[in-house]
XYZ file of N, CA and C in Angstrom:
264
model
N 96.530 92.750 113.278
C 97.028 93.556 113.006
C 97.045 93.284 111.410
N 97.152 94.311 109.929
C 97.670 94.359 109.145
C 99.616 94.197 109.127
N 99.669 93.303 107.806
C 101.062 93.564 107.624
C 101.393 94.011 106.460
N 102.175 95.450 106.311
C 101.896 95.840 104.973
C 103.466 96.583 104.579
N 103.286 96.497 103.142
C 104.726 96.522 102.700
C 104.592 98.327 102.096
N 105.786 98.941 102.299
C 105.643 100.264 101.659
C 106.906 100.169 100.274
N 106.697 100.367 99.256
C 108.117 100.628 98.447
C 107.575 101.833 97.577
N 109.684 102.715 97.952
C 109.577 103.654 97.364
C 110.519 103.728 95.686
N 109.945 103.629 95.018
C 110.614 103.334 93.219
C 111.405 104.622 93.349
N 112.950 104.817 93.461
C 113.963 105.109 93.297
C 114.491 106.762 92.187
N 113.550 105.624 90.652
C 113.553 106.545 89.462
C 112.391 107.014 89.471
N 111.189 107.448 90.138
C 110.526 108.186 90.481
C 110.527 109.183 91.618
N 111.473 109.040 92.529
C 111.209 109.762 93.189
C 112.224 111.243 92.946
N 111.717 112.411 93.160
C 112.524 113.484 93.163
C 112.222 114.670 94.037
N 112.580 113.939 95.760
C 113.290 114.667 96.539
C 112.176 115.469 96.575
N 111.483 115.605 96.861
C 110.290 116.568 97.450
C 109.885 116.726 98.707
N 109.671 115.862 99.161
C 109.784 115.410 100.965
C 108.174 115.563 101.581
N 107.508 115.739 100.718
C 106.180 115.400 100.738
C 105.562 114.215 101.892
N 106.113 113.311 101.240
C 106.511 112.312 102.291
C 106.740 112.292 104.022
N 107.272 113.188 104.107
C 108.223 113.310 105.430
C 107.609 113.678 106.525
N 106.510 114.840 105.591
C 105.267 115.526 106.694
C 103.899 114.712 107.357
N 104.146 113.677 106.456
C 103.058 112.625 106.976
C 103.084 111.448 107.468
N 104.482 111.065 107.622
C 104.758 109.791 108.310
C 106.176 109.944 108.739
N 106.685 110.524 110.052
C 107.802 110.368 110.233
C 109.174 109.251 110.053
N 108.627 107.733 109.630
C 109.201 107.282 109.165
C 110.282 107.227 107.647
N 109.410 107.997 107.260
C 109.807 108.282 105.623
C 111.526 109.837 106.256
N 112.328 109.840 105.817
C 113.712 110.399 106.128
C 114.272 110.377 104.069
N 115.045 111.438 104.423
C 116.137 111.667 103.608
C 117.305 111.239 103.581
N 117.428 110.241 102.556
C 118.367 109.450 102.281
C 119.800 109.857 101.856
N 120.897 109.588 101.559
C 122.295 109.407 101.714
C 122.198 110.066 100.070
N 121.577 109.693 99.313
C 121.384 109.958 97.844
C 120.612 111.414 97.575
N 119.873 111.602 98.729
C 118.765 112.824 98.414
C 117.787 112.583 97.899
N 117.247 111.412 98.071
C 115.623 111.068 97.829
C 115.125 110.446 99.006
N 113.920 110.309 99.408
C 113.465 109.555 100.426
C 113.996 108.015 100.715
N 113.587 108.115 101.866
C 113.823 106.455 102.279
C 113.203 106.263 103.708
N 113.065 105.158 103.887
C 112.552 105.034 105.846
C 113.481 104.252 106.545
N 113.046 104.949 107.522
C 113.734 104.459 108.668
C 112.975 104.795 109.758
N 112.522 103.124 110.288
C 111.979 103.034 111.724
C 112.286 103.204 112.456
N 113.261 103.435 112.923
C 114.036 104.380 113.992
C 113.923 105.682 113.976
N 113.397 106.059 112.912
C 113.461 107.919 113.174
C 112.332 108.249 113.718
N 111.352 107.769 114.289
C 110.117 108.081 114.157
C 110.086 108.522 116.072
N 110.589 109.735 116.737
C 110.651 109.898 117.935
C 109.622 109.691 118.830
N 108.211 109.186 118.147
C 107.295 109.149 119.501
C 106.955 107.460 119.550
N 106.958 106.924 118.477
C 106.681 105.166 118.604
C 108.056 104.434 118.461
N 107.952 103.411 119.162
C 109.153 102.816 118.789
C 108.888 102.071 118.013
N 109.129 101.968 116.889
C 109.250 101.347 115.607
C 110.005 99.965 115.266
N 109.008 99.332 114.672
C 110.280 98.102 113.859
C 110.016 97.830 112.513
N 110.723 97.339 111.625
C 110.044 97.004 110.384
C 111.570 96.560 109.690
N 111.161 95.794 108.791
C 112.414 95.418 107.991
C 112.686 96.156 106.593
N 113.953 96.864 106.148
C 114.092 97.518 105.143
C 115.278 96.886 104.231
N 114.785 96.782 102.941
C 115.730 96.519 101.800
C 115.837 97.947 100.781
N 116.912 98.664 100.952
C 117.141 99.428 100.338
C 118.213 99.026 99.189
N 117.793 99.331 98.018
C 118.827 98.323 96.821
C 118.498 100.077 95.274
N 119.801 99.946 94.857
C 119.822 100.592 93.566
C 117.946 101.045 93.339
N 117.429 100.303 92.723
C 116.176 100.626 92.324
C 115.185 101.326 93.341
N 114.739 100.817 94.440
C 113.641 100.857 95.463
C 113.738 100.540 96.827
N 113.611 101.319 97.712
C 113.578 101.011 98.958
C 112.298 99.892 99.528
N 112.029 98.925 100.111
C 111.089 98.258 100.345
C 111.336 97.805 101.911
N 109.979 98.771 102.457
C 109.786 98.130 104.022
C 108.695 97.429 104.226
N 108.578 96.438 105.400
C 108.222 95.673 105.648
C 107.179 95.883 107.289
N 105.870 95.934 107.721
C 105.719 96.346 109.054
C 104.587 95.909 109.055
N 104.150 95.727 110.985
C 103.383 94.883 110.937
C 102.381 95.760 112.178
N 102.073 96.465 111.732
C 101.950 97.787 113.238
C 100.203 98.180 112.484
N 100.070 99.379 113.531
C 98.837 99.642 113.155
C 98.768 101.267 112.533
N 99.793 101.688 111.612
C 100.161 102.800 110.939
C 100.179 102.540 109.474
N 99.455 101.591 109.068
C 99.072 102.084 107.381
C 98.461 103.217 106.769
N 97.833 103.331 108.181
C 96.816 105.062 107.093
C 97.967 106.257 107.233
N 98.933 105.867 108.280
C 100.152 107.023 108.231
C 101.171 106.605 106.802
N 100.940 105.553 106.110
C 101.724 105.119 105.203
C 101.155 105.245 104.039
N 100.095 105.548 104.178
C 98.955 105.361 103.164
C 99.371 107.371 102.802
N 98.943 108.221 103.918
C 99.054 109.274 103.802
C 100.363 110.134 103.053
N 101.708 109.314 103.279
C 102.856 109.813 102.480
C 102.530 109.410 101.156
N 102.320 108.276 100.841
C 102.045 107.583 99.204
C 100.917 108.847 98.750
N 99.870 109.067 99.394
C 98.925 110.276 98.563
C 99.559 111.429 98.574
N 100.286 111.942 99.229
C 101.262 113.128 99.573
C 102.248 113.374 98.382
N 102.508 112.105 97.495
C 103.726 111.584 96.585
C 103.351 112.429 95.601
N 103.944 113.368 94.971
C 103.383 114.199 93.819
C 104.001 113.644 92.516
N 104.728 112.338 92.467
C 105.446 111.808 91.432
C 105.027 110.258 91.404
N 104.255 109.964 92.764
C 103.401 108.783 92.836
C 104.564 107.767 93.035
N 105.590 107.949 93.280
C 106.581 106.911 93.905
C 106.272 106.076 95.233
N 105.359 106.575 95.652
C 105.202 105.933 96.717
C 104.138 104.599 97.064
N 104.091 103.222 96.841
C 103.252 102.596 97.113
C 102.892 101.549 98.591
N 101.504 101.213 98.879
C 101.392 100.930 99.899
C 100.566 99.939 99.832
N 100.949 98.572 100.203
C 100.094 97.548 100.358
C 100.038 96.471 100.971
N 98.936 96.157 101.376
C 98.250 95.011 102.799
C 99.338 93.541 102.039
N 99.654 93.204 103.053
C 100.606 91.596 102.688
C 100.360 90.863 103.605
N 99.459 90.992 104.291
C 99.039 89.668 105.128
C 98.253 90.244 106.290
N 97.838 89.344 107.380
C 98.008 89.638 108.830
C 98.478 89.046 109.679
């Protein structure tokens, strides 16, 4: 399975939350912007490493759900989400 990284650039996020409907790991953060919570998915037992700073949220996953993350990124009207494969 590919290992991939999902980045949300907070300065580009407008809190529109189109990503939330494409991938349940995306949730509204305390700051009113999108963030990632692997345990928020009610269907899959998902694990991931999440770093949340003032500038960005970075999550690393090694599951088979990269397409869902890419759909969330494509739905973002401000292009605040980047999904990159970072290894296998």
